[in-house]
PDB file of C-alpha atoms in Angstrom:
ATOM      1  CA  UNK H   1       0.006   0.003  -0.006  1.00 48.00           C
ATOM      2  CA  UNK H   2       2.885   2.375   0.926  1.00 42.00           C
ATOM      3  CA  UNK H   3       4.474   1.542  -2.367  1.00 43.00           C
ATOM      4  CA  UNK H   4       1.447   2.634  -4.403  1.00 41.00           C
ATOM      5  CA  UNK H   5       1.075   5.815  -2.318  1.00 38.00           C
ATOM      6  CA  UNK H   6       4.680   6.717  -3.014  1.00 39.00           C
ATOM      7  CA  UNK H   7       4.113   6.057  -6.752  1.00 39.00           C
ATOM      8  CA  UNK H   8       1.054   8.340  -6.786  1.00 38.00           C
ATOM      9  CA  UNK H   9       2.888  11.121  -4.975  1.00 35.00           C
ATOM     10  CA  UNK H  10       5.824  10.941  -7.470  1.00 35.00           C
ATOM     11  CA  UNK H  11       3.351  11.120 -10.365  1.00 35.00           C
ATOM     12  CA  UNK H  12       1.727  14.107  -8.909  1.00 34.00           C
ATOM     13  CA  UNK H  13       5.108  15.877  -8.437  1.00 33.00           C
ATOM     14  CA  UNK H  14       6.032  14.884 -12.052  1.00 34.00           C
ATOM     15  CA  UNK H  15       2.695  16.201 -13.392  1.00 35.00           C
ATOM     16  CA  UNK H  16       3.110  19.535 -11.566  1.00 36.00           C
ATOM     17  CA  UNK H  17       6.686  19.989 -12.737  1.00 37.00           C
ATOM     18  CA  UNK H  18       5.707  19.296 -16.420  1.00 37.00           C
ATOM     19  CA  UNK H  19       2.478  21.327 -16.290  1.00 36.00           C
ATOM     20  CA  UNK H  20       2.914  24.581 -18.309  1.00 39.00           C
ATOM     21  CA  UNK H  21       3.255  27.515 -15.975  1.00 36.00           C
ATOM     22  CA  UNK H  22       0.742  30.349 -16.344  1.00 34.00           C
ATOM     23  CA  UNK H  23       2.594  33.339 -17.719  1.00 37.00           C
ATOM     24  CA  UNK H  24       2.313  36.727 -16.056  1.00 39.00           C
ATOM     25  CA  UNK H  25       0.056  39.021 -18.147  1.00 44.00           C
ATOM     26  CA  UNK H  26       1.991  42.065 -19.090  1.00 49.00           C
ATOM     27  CA  UNK H  27       0.170  44.962 -20.677  1.00 51.00           C
ATOM     28  CA  UNK H  28       2.172  46.599 -23.536  1.00 63.00           C
ATOM     29  CA  UNK H  29       3.398  49.964 -22.294  1.00 60.00           C
ATOM     30  CA  UNK H  30       1.717  51.813 -25.182  1.00 63.00           C
ATOM     31  CA  UNK H  31      -1.683  50.576 -23.958  1.00 74.00           C
ATOM     32  CA  UNK H  32      -1.188  51.557 -20.358  1.00 80.00           C
ATOM     33  CA  UNK H  33      -3.782  54.103 -19.074  1.00 85.00           C
ATOM     34  CA  UNK H  34      -1.928  57.074 -17.464  1.00 90.00           C
ATOM     35  CA  UNK H  35      -3.750  59.357 -14.924  1.00 92.00           C
ATOM     36  CA  UNK H  36      -4.019  62.833 -16.420  1.00 92.00           C
ATOM     37  CA  UNK H  37      -2.937  64.452 -13.248  1.00 94.00           C
ATOM     38  CA  UNK H  38       0.458  62.797 -13.205  1.00 97.00           C
ATOM     39  CA  UNK H  39       2.103  64.968 -15.870  1.00 96.00           C
ATOM     40  CA  UNK H  40       1.935  68.263 -13.927  1.00 97.00           C
ATOM     41  CA  UNK H  41       2.896  66.633 -10.657  1.00 97.00           C
ATOM     42  CA  UNK H  42       5.933  65.069 -12.200  1.00 97.00           C
ATOM     43  CA  UNK H  43       6.842  68.152 -14.168  1.00 97.00           C
ATOM     44  CA  UNK H  44       6.731  70.156 -10.945  1.00 96.00           C
ATOM     45  CA  UNK H  45       8.738  67.689  -8.822  1.00 96.00           C
ATOM     46  CA  UNK H  46      10.943  65.516 -10.973  1.00 97.00           C
ATOM     47  CA  UNK H  47      13.656  67.254 -13.055  1.00 95.00           C
ATOM     48  CA  UNK H  48      14.624  64.109 -14.886  1.00 96.00           C
ATOM     49  CA  UNK H  49      10.994  63.794 -16.187  1.00 97.00           C
ATOM     50  CA  UNK H  50      10.651  67.496 -16.982  1.00 96.00           C
ATOM     51  CA  UNK H  51      13.750  67.281 -19.402  1.00 95.00           C
ATOM     52  CA  UNK H  52      12.255  64.350 -21.403  1.00 96.00           C
ATOM     53  CA  UNK H  53      10.432  64.779 -24.760  1.00 96.00           C
ATOM     54  CA  UNK H  54       6.579  64.386 -24.656  1.00 95.00           C
ATOM     55  CA  UNK H  55       6.905  60.828 -26.092  1.00 94.00           C
ATOM     56  CA  UNK H  56       9.542  59.886 -23.550  1.00 95.00           C
ATOM     57  CA  UNK H  57       7.362  61.295 -20.722  1.00 96.00           C
ATOM     58  CA  UNK H  58       4.533  58.966 -21.823  1.00 94.00           C
ATOM     59  CA  UNK H  59       6.880  56.032 -21.717  1.00 94.00           C
ATOM     60  CA  UNK H  60       8.251  57.149 -18.282  1.00 96.00           C
ATOM     61  CA  UNK H  61       4.706  57.307 -16.925  1.00 96.00           C
ATOM     62  CA  UNK H  62       3.838  53.892 -18.407  1.00 95.00           C
ATOM     63  CA  UNK H  63       6.792  52.391 -16.732  1.00 95.00           C
ATOM     64  CA  UNK H  64       5.724  53.956 -13.466  1.00 96.00           C
ATOM     65  CA  UNK H  65       2.235  52.444 -13.812  1.00 95.00           C
ATOM     66  CA  UNK H  66       3.753  49.010 -14.274  1.00 94.00           C
ATOM     67  CA  UNK H  67       6.014  49.511 -11.255  1.00 96.00           C
ATOM     68  CA  UNK H  68       3.101  50.578  -9.004  1.00 96.00           C
ATOM     69  CA  UNK H  69       0.971  47.612 -10.257  1.00 94.00           C
ATOM     70  CA  UNK H  70       3.510  45.028  -9.178  1.00 95.00           C
ATOM     71  CA  UNK H  71       5.003  46.685  -6.101  1.00 96.00           C
ATOM     72  CA  UNK H  72       3.337  47.131  -2.730  1.00 96.00           C
ATOM     73  CA  UNK H  73       3.973  50.440  -1.021  1.00 97.00           C
ATOM     74  CA  UNK H  74       3.163  50.721   2.667  1.00 96.00           C
ATOM     75  CA  UNK H  75       3.285  53.931   4.812  1.00 95.00           C
ATOM     76  CA  UNK H  76       4.306  53.317   8.431  1.00 93.00           C
ATOM     77  CA  UNK H  77       2.480  55.556  10.921  1.00 90.00           C
ATOM     78  CA  UNK H  78       1.239  58.183   8.395  1.00 92.00           C
ATOM     79  CA  UNK H  79      -1.230  58.445   5.558  1.00 95.00           C
ATOM     80  CA  UNK H  80       0.403  57.777   2.146  1.00 95.00           C
ATOM     81  CA  UNK H  81      -0.216  60.544  -0.393  1.00 96.00           C
ATOM     82  CA  UNK H  82      -0.162  60.446  -4.163  1.00 96.00           C
ATOM     83  CA  UNK H  83       3.067  62.439  -4.418  1.00 97.00           C
ATOM     84  CA  UNK H  84       4.767  59.837  -2.136  1.00 97.00           C
ATOM     85  CA  UNK H  85       3.840  57.012  -4.478  1.00 97.00           C
ATOM     86  CA  UNK H  86       4.793  58.958  -7.611  1.00 98.00           C
ATOM     87  CA  UNK H  87       8.240  59.907  -6.223  1.00 98.00           C
ATOM     88  CA  UNK H  88       8.943  56.244  -5.286  1.00 98.00           C
ATOM     89  CA  UNK H  89       7.930  55.066  -8.746  1.00 98.00           C
ATOM     90  CA  UNK H  90       9.869  57.878 -10.524  1.00 98.00           C
ATOM     91  CA  UNK H  91      12.998  56.876  -8.378  1.00 98.00           C
ATOM     92  CA  UNK H  92      12.543  53.181  -9.521  1.00 97.00           C
ATOM     93  CA  UNK H  93      12.123  54.143 -13.176  1.00 97.00           C
ATOM     94  CA  UNK H  94      15.002  56.706 -13.504  1.00 97.00           C
ATOM     95  CA  UNK H  95      17.957  54.286 -13.320  1.00 95.00           C
ATOM     96  CA  UNK H  96      16.329  51.817 -15.784  1.00 94.00           C
ATOM     97  CA  UNK H  97      14.471  54.270 -18.041  1.00 95.00           C
ATOM     98  CA  UNK H  98      16.651  53.496 -21.002  1.00 91.00           C
ATOM     99  CA  UNK H  99      16.260  49.784 -20.673  1.00 90.00           C
ATOM    100  CA  UNK H 100      13.728  48.269 -23.131  1.00 86.00           C
ATOM    101  CA  UNK H 101      12.456  46.008 -20.364  1.00 83.00           C
ATOM    102  CA  UNK H 102      13.215  45.752 -16.697  1.00 85.00           C
ATOM    103  CA  UNK H 103      11.475  44.391 -13.706  1.00 86.00           C
ATOM    104  CA  UNK H 104      12.838  44.576 -10.193  1.00 92.00           C
ATOM    105  CA  UNK H 105      12.592  40.850  -9.489  1.00 91.00           C
ATOM    106  CA  UNK H 106      14.250  41.344  -6.128  1.00 91.00           C
ATOM    107  CA  UNK H 107      11.643  43.825  -4.789  1.00 95.00           C
ATOM    108  CA  UNK H 108       8.029  43.319  -3.805  1.00 95.00           C
ATOM    109  CA  UNK H 109       7.439  45.952  -1.120  1.00 96.00           C
ATOM    110  CA  UNK H 110       8.592  49.456  -0.298  1.00 97.00           C
ATOM    111  CA  UNK H 111       8.090  50.537   3.383  1.00 96.00           C
ATOM    112  CA  UNK H 112       8.090  54.252   3.780  1.00 96.00           C
ATOM    113  CA  UNK H 113       8.738  55.692   7.238  1.00 95.00           C
ATOM    114  CA  UNK H 114       7.804  59.319   8.085  1.00 94.00           C
ATOM    115  CA  UNK H 115      11.378  60.293   9.083  1.00 93.00           C
ATOM    116  CA  UNK H 116      14.928  59.155   9.153  1.00 93.00           C
ATOM    117  CA  UNK H 117      15.536  55.973  11.212  1.00 92.00           C
ATOM    118  CA  UNK H 118      18.352  54.131  12.974  1.00 89.00           C
ATOM    119  CA  UNK H 119      19.827  50.699  12.495  1.00 88.00           C
ATOM    120  CA  UNK H 120      16.958  49.136  14.491  1.00 85.00           C
ATOM    121  CA  UNK H 121      14.440  50.844  12.167  1.00 85.00           C
ATOM    122  CA  UNK H 122      13.312  53.185  15.026  1.00 86.00           C
ATOM    123  CA  UNK H 123      12.195  56.579  13.840  1.00 84.00           C
ATOM    124  CA  UNK H 124      10.712  58.291  16.932  1.00 78.00           C
ATOM    125  CA  UNK H 125      11.863  61.813  17.520  1.00 76.00           C
ATOM    126  CA  UNK H 126      13.221  60.524  20.930  1.00 74.00           C
ATOM    127  CA  UNK H 127      15.484  57.971  19.197  1.00 78.00           C
ATOM    128  CA  UNK H 128      19.165  59.016  18.976  1.00 79.00           C
ATOM    129  CA  UNK H 129      21.231  58.306  15.900  1.00 77.00           C
ATOM    130  CA  UNK H 130      18.371  58.519  13.390  1.00 86.00           C
ATOM    131  CA  UNK H 131      20.464  59.239  10.272  1.00 88.00           C
ATOM    132  CA  UNK H 132      19.428  56.522   7.798  1.00 93.00           C
ATOM    133  CA  UNK H 133      17.267  57.680   4.779  1.00 94.00           C
ATOM    134  CA  UNK H 134      16.975  54.363   2.966  1.00 94.00           C
ATOM    135  CA  UNK H 135      18.140  50.785   2.802  1.00 94.00           C
ATOM    136  CA  UNK H 136      17.642  47.651   0.846  1.00 93.00           C
ATOM    137  CA  UNK H 137      16.373  44.992   3.151  1.00 84.00           C
ATOM    138  CA  UNK H 138      17.930  41.655   4.087  1.00 82.00           C
ATOM    139  CA  UNK H 139      16.903  38.719   6.230  1.00 84.00           C
ATOM    140  CA  UNK H 140      13.224  39.043   7.214  1.00 85.00           C
ATOM    141  CA  UNK H 141      13.211  42.235   5.087  1.00 86.00           C
ATOM    142  CA  UNK H 142      14.408  40.461   2.017  1.00 92.00           C
ATOM    143  CA  UNK H 143      12.900  41.750  -1.249  1.00 91.00           C
ATOM    144  CA  UNK H 144      11.873  45.007   0.619  1.00 95.00           C
ATOM    145  CA  UNK H 145      13.154  48.524   0.538  1.00 96.00           C
ATOM    146  CA  UNK H 146      12.777  50.908   3.482  1.00 96.00           C
ATOM    147  CA  UNK H 147      12.775  54.668   2.742  1.00 97.00           C
ATOM    148  CA  UNK H 148      12.411  57.803   4.860  1.00 96.00           C
ATOM    149  CA  UNK H 149       9.613  60.029   3.468  1.00 96.00           C
ATOM    150  CA  UNK H 150      11.615  63.092   4.473  1.00 96.00           C
ATOM    151  CA  UNK H 151      14.690  61.844   2.624  1.00 96.00           C
ATOM    152  CA  UNK H 152      12.582  60.779  -0.450  1.00 97.00           C
ATOM    153  CA  UNK H 153      10.995  64.336  -0.809  1.00 97.00           C
ATOM    154  CA  UNK H 154      14.314  66.095  -0.043  1.00 96.00           C
ATOM    155  CA  UNK H 155      15.996  64.126  -2.948  1.00 95.00           C
ATOM    156  CA  UNK H 156      13.696  65.796  -5.436  1.00 96.00           C
ATOM    157  CA  UNK H 157      13.386  69.216  -3.775  1.00 93.00           C
ATOM    158  CA  UNK H 158      17.129  69.924  -3.880  1.00 84.00           C
ATOM    159  CA  UNK H 159      17.960  69.966  -7.527  1.00 78.00           C
ATOM    160  CA  UNK H 160      21.586  71.055  -7.176  1.00 82.00           C
ATOM    161  CA  UNK H 161      23.028  68.690  -4.473  1.00 88.00           C
ATOM    162  CA  UNK H 162      23.845  65.744  -6.768  1.00 91.00           C
ATOM    163  CA  UNK H 163      22.108  63.398  -4.380  1.00 91.00           C
ATOM    164  CA  UNK H 164      18.823  61.432  -4.254  1.00 96.00           C
ATOM    165  CA  UNK H 165      18.324  58.833  -1.468  1.00 97.00           C
ATOM    166  CA  UNK H 166      15.611  56.769  -3.311  1.00 97.00           C
ATOM    167  CA  UNK H 167      17.629  56.595  -6.565  1.00 97.00           C
ATOM    168  CA  UNK H 168      20.571  55.559  -4.463  1.00 97.00           C
ATOM    169  CA  UNK H 169      18.635  52.522  -3.038  1.00 97.00           C
ATOM    170  CA  UNK H 170      17.250  51.500  -6.398  1.00 97.00           C
ATOM    171  CA  UNK H 171      20.807  51.408  -7.821  1.00 96.00           C
ATOM    172  CA  UNK H 172      21.717  49.081  -4.971  1.00 95.00           C
ATOM    173  CA  UNK H 173      18.865  46.889  -6.202  1.00 94.00           C
ATOM    174  CA  UNK H 174      20.339  46.953  -9.701  1.00 93.00           C
ATOM    175  CA  UNK H 175      23.630  45.959  -8.229  1.00 92.00           C
ATOM    176  CA  UNK H 176      21.997  43.038  -6.410  1.00 91.00           C
ATOM    177  CA  UNK H 177      20.378  41.781  -9.654  1.00 88.00           C
ATOM    178  CA  UNK H 178      23.319  39.380 -10.046  1.00 85.00           C
ATOM    179  CA  UNK H 179      22.651  38.000  -6.601  1.00 85.00           C
ATOM    180  CA  UNK H 180      25.081  40.117  -4.549  1.00 86.00           C
ATOM    181  CA  UNK H 181      25.584  43.776  -3.738  1.00 90.00           C
ATOM    182  CA  UNK H 182      29.223  44.320  -4.340  1.00 90.00           C
ATOM    183  CA  UNK H 183      29.481  47.529  -6.337  1.00 91.00           C
ATOM    184  CA  UNK H 184      30.121  45.755  -9.590  1.00 87.00           C
ATOM    185  CA  UNK H 185      26.944  45.948 -11.699  1.00 80.00           C
ATOM    186  CA  UNK H 186      27.526  42.644 -13.402  1.00 77.00           C
ATOM    187  CA  UNK H 187      23.908  42.599 -14.689  1.00 74.00           C
ATOM    188  CA  UNK H 188      24.468  45.995 -16.421  1.00 77.00           C
ATOM    189  CA  UNK H 189      28.125  46.038 -17.415  1.00 77.00           C
ATOM    190  CA  UNK H 190      29.631  43.830 -20.118  1.00 77.00           C
ATOM    191  CA  UNK H 191      32.239  41.525 -18.642  1.00 77.00           C
ATOM    192  CA  UNK H 192      35.169  43.000 -20.588  1.00 78.00           C
ATOM    193  CA  UNK H 193      34.555  46.354 -18.954  1.00 82.00           C
ATOM    194  CA  UNK H 194      34.809  45.154 -15.333  1.00 85.00           C
ATOM    195  CA  UNK H 195      38.590  45.650 -14.905  1.00 88.00           C
ATOM    196  CA  UNK H 196      38.614  49.155 -16.488  1.00 89.00           C
ATOM    197  CA  UNK H 197      35.471  49.999 -14.392  1.00 90.00           C
ATOM    198  CA  UNK H 198      37.371  48.995 -11.155  1.00 91.00           C
ATOM    199  CA  UNK H 199      40.437  50.870 -12.185  1.00 93.00           C
ATOM    200  CA  UNK H 200      38.401  54.086 -12.660  1.00 94.00           C
ATOM    201  CA  UNK H 201      36.362  53.797  -9.462  1.00 94.00           C
ATOM    202  CA  UNK H 202      39.431  53.081  -7.314  1.00 95.00           C
ATOM    203  CA  UNK H 203      41.098  56.160  -8.766  1.00 96.00           C
ATOM    204  CA  UNK H 204      37.962  58.165  -8.002  1.00 96.00           C
ATOM    205  CA  UNK H 205      37.574  56.737  -4.502  1.00 97.00           C
ATOM    206  CA  UNK H 206      41.201  57.679  -3.753  1.00 97.00           C
ATOM    207  CA  UNK H 207      40.443  61.245  -4.962  1.00 97.00           C
ATOM    208  CA  UNK H 208      37.380  61.319  -2.679  1.00 97.00           C
ATOM    209  CA  UNK H 209      39.338  60.182   0.354  1.00 97.00           C
ATOM    210  CA  UNK H 210      42.034  62.799  -0.391  1.00 97.00           C
ATOM    211  CA  UNK H 211      39.433  65.590  -0.593  1.00 96.00           C
ATOM    212  CA  UNK H 212      40.107  66.063  -4.301  1.00 96.00           C
ATOM    213  CA  UNK H 213      36.713  65.142  -5.690  1.00 96.00           C
ATOM    214  CA  UNK H 214      33.277  66.642  -5.709  1.00 96.00           C
ATOM    215  CA  UNK H 215      31.668  63.241  -5.387  1.00 96.00           C
ATOM    216  CA  UNK H 216      29.998  62.816  -1.966  1.00 95.00           C
ATOM    217  CA  UNK H 217      32.375  61.480   0.712  1.00 96.00           C
ATOM    218  CA  UNK H 218      30.153  58.499   1.381  1.00 96.00           C
ATOM    219  CA  UNK H 219      31.160  57.187  -2.030  1.00 96.00           C
ATOM    220  CA  UNK H 220      34.739  56.716  -0.756  1.00 96.00           C
ATOM    221  CA  UNK H 221      33.653  54.195   1.935  1.00 96.00           C
ATOM    222  CA  UNK H 222      33.329  51.210  -0.360  1.00 96.00           C
ATOM    223  CA  UNK H 223      32.842  49.997  -3.919  1.00 95.00           C
ATOM    224  CA  UNK H 224      29.191  49.336  -3.043  1.00 95.00           C
ATOM    225  CA  UNK H 225      28.424  52.893  -1.964  1.00 96.00           C
ATOM    226  CA  UNK H 226      30.647  54.397  -4.642  1.00 96.00           C
ATOM    227  CA  UNK H 227      28.343  52.869  -7.374  1.00 95.00           C
ATOM    228  CA  UNK H 228      25.169  54.263  -5.727  1.00 96.00           C
ATOM    229  CA  UNK H 229      26.545  57.642  -4.933  1.00 97.00           C
ATOM    230  CA  UNK H 230      28.058  58.135  -8.321  1.00 96.00           C
ATOM    231  CA  UNK H 231      24.836  56.939  -9.825  1.00 96.00           C
ATOM    232  CA  UNK H 232      22.962  59.636  -7.875  1.00 96.00           C
ATOM    233  CA  UNK H 233      25.201  62.323  -9.346  1.00 97.00           C
ATOM    234  CA  UNK H 234      24.915  60.758 -12.812  1.00 97.00           C
ATOM    235  CA  UNK H 235      21.210  61.160 -12.855  1.00 96.00           C
ATOM    236  CA  UNK H 236      20.867  64.295 -10.817  1.00 95.00           C
ATOM    237  CA  UNK H 237      23.493  66.457 -12.514  1.00 95.00           C
ATOM    238  CA  UNK H 238      24.540  64.727 -15.738  1.00 95.00           C
ATOM    239  CA  UNK H 239      26.149  67.682 -17.527  1.00 95.00           C
ATOM    240  CA  UNK H 240      28.243  68.584 -14.525  1.00 96.00           C
ATOM    241  CA  UNK H 241      29.081  64.914 -13.941  1.00 96.00           C
ATOM    242  CA  UNK H 242      30.273  64.522 -17.558  1.00 96.00           C
ATOM    243  CA  UNK H 243      32.469  67.669 -17.439  1.00 97.00           C
ATOM    244  CA  UNK H 244      34.000  66.739 -13.968  1.00 96.00           C
ATOM    245  CA  UNK H 245      34.343  62.986 -14.464  1.00 96.00           C
ATOM    246  CA  UNK H 246      34.406  62.103 -18.186  1.00 96.00           C
ATOM    247  CA  UNK H 247      35.790  58.650 -17.913  1.00 94.00           C
ATOM    248  CA  UNK H 248      33.476  57.616 -15.148  1.00 95.00           C
ATOM    249  CA  UNK H 249      30.564  59.215 -16.965  1.00 95.00           C
ATOM    250  CA  UNK H 250      31.296  57.117 -20.069  1.00 92.00           C
ATOM    251  CA  UNK H 251      31.410  53.980 -17.882  1.00 91.00           C
ATOM    252  CA  UNK H 252      28.149  54.602 -16.195  1.00 93.00           C
ATOM    253  CA  UNK H 253      26.529  55.629 -19.444  1.00 92.00           C
ATOM    254  CA  UNK H 254      27.409  52.069 -20.641  1.00 87.00           C
ATOM    255  CA  UNK H 255      25.641  50.689 -17.586  1.00 87.00           C
ATOM    256  CA  UNK H 256      22.469  52.795 -17.567  1.00 90.00           C
ATOM    257  CA  UNK H 257      21.909  53.863 -21.141  1.00 84.00           C
ATOM    258  CA  UNK H 258      21.165  50.713 -23.115  1.00 64.00           C
TER     259      UNK H 258
END
C-alpha cells in the first residue's frame, strides 16, 4: 500500500513539474492608461522627467504604472499621499528608463517611514542616531526596501546637491540583480569592462578620500556605496558629472543607457 502511495505522490510531483506555468500577463506599455494628473505633478517635482520629450514622458509614466502595479507600497504611521507613491515610482524608473524592459525581481514591497531611522528601524523623535534615509532589506526584510519620507522628498526638492536617496537605493537593487551587492553591476556592465571600471572607481575613490573630488564623501567608503553615490550624481547632474568625471561618466553611461 505504501508503495502505491509513493508512486502516486511521485506522479503528482512529475505532473506539476511538467505542467505549463501560467505566464504573467504584461500589458504593452503603449496601452497603459496614465492618470491625467500625473504629468503636472511630475513636471513640478521630477527634473529628470521634465527634461524628457513628450513621447519619452509618456513612456516614463507607463513604466511607473507598471512598477506601481507590481510593487506594494506601505506607509508606516502616516497616511500615504499620491506624491509619495509617484516619487517612489519615479525613483525606480529613472535608473532603468533607457532599458527596453526591466522588472525589479528582487523587490516586492517598499516600506516608507515618516522620518529618518536608526539601524533598528526606529524613527521616533526620541530615538538618537536617526540618520538613515533608506536601505535595501535583508533577512526578514528580503525583497523589501525601506525609505524615509523626508529623505525621499528632499532628494527631489534639492535639484543642485547631486544626491537622491531613493535613486541611491534602487541602484543598490540593480547592483543586487546578479545575486550580490558588491559595487560591480555585473547585470548591467559587459564583462570585458569590469577591470577598466574597477580601475576608474578606485582612482575616483582615492580622490574622494584625499578631498580632491566633488563626489560625496560616502562614495569613498566602499565600492558598493561608490556605485550608488556616483549613480545619484549621474542622474541628478548629468552635464556637470560629464564635465568633471568624463571617464566615469562614459562607464556609467554604458551601464544605464542601453
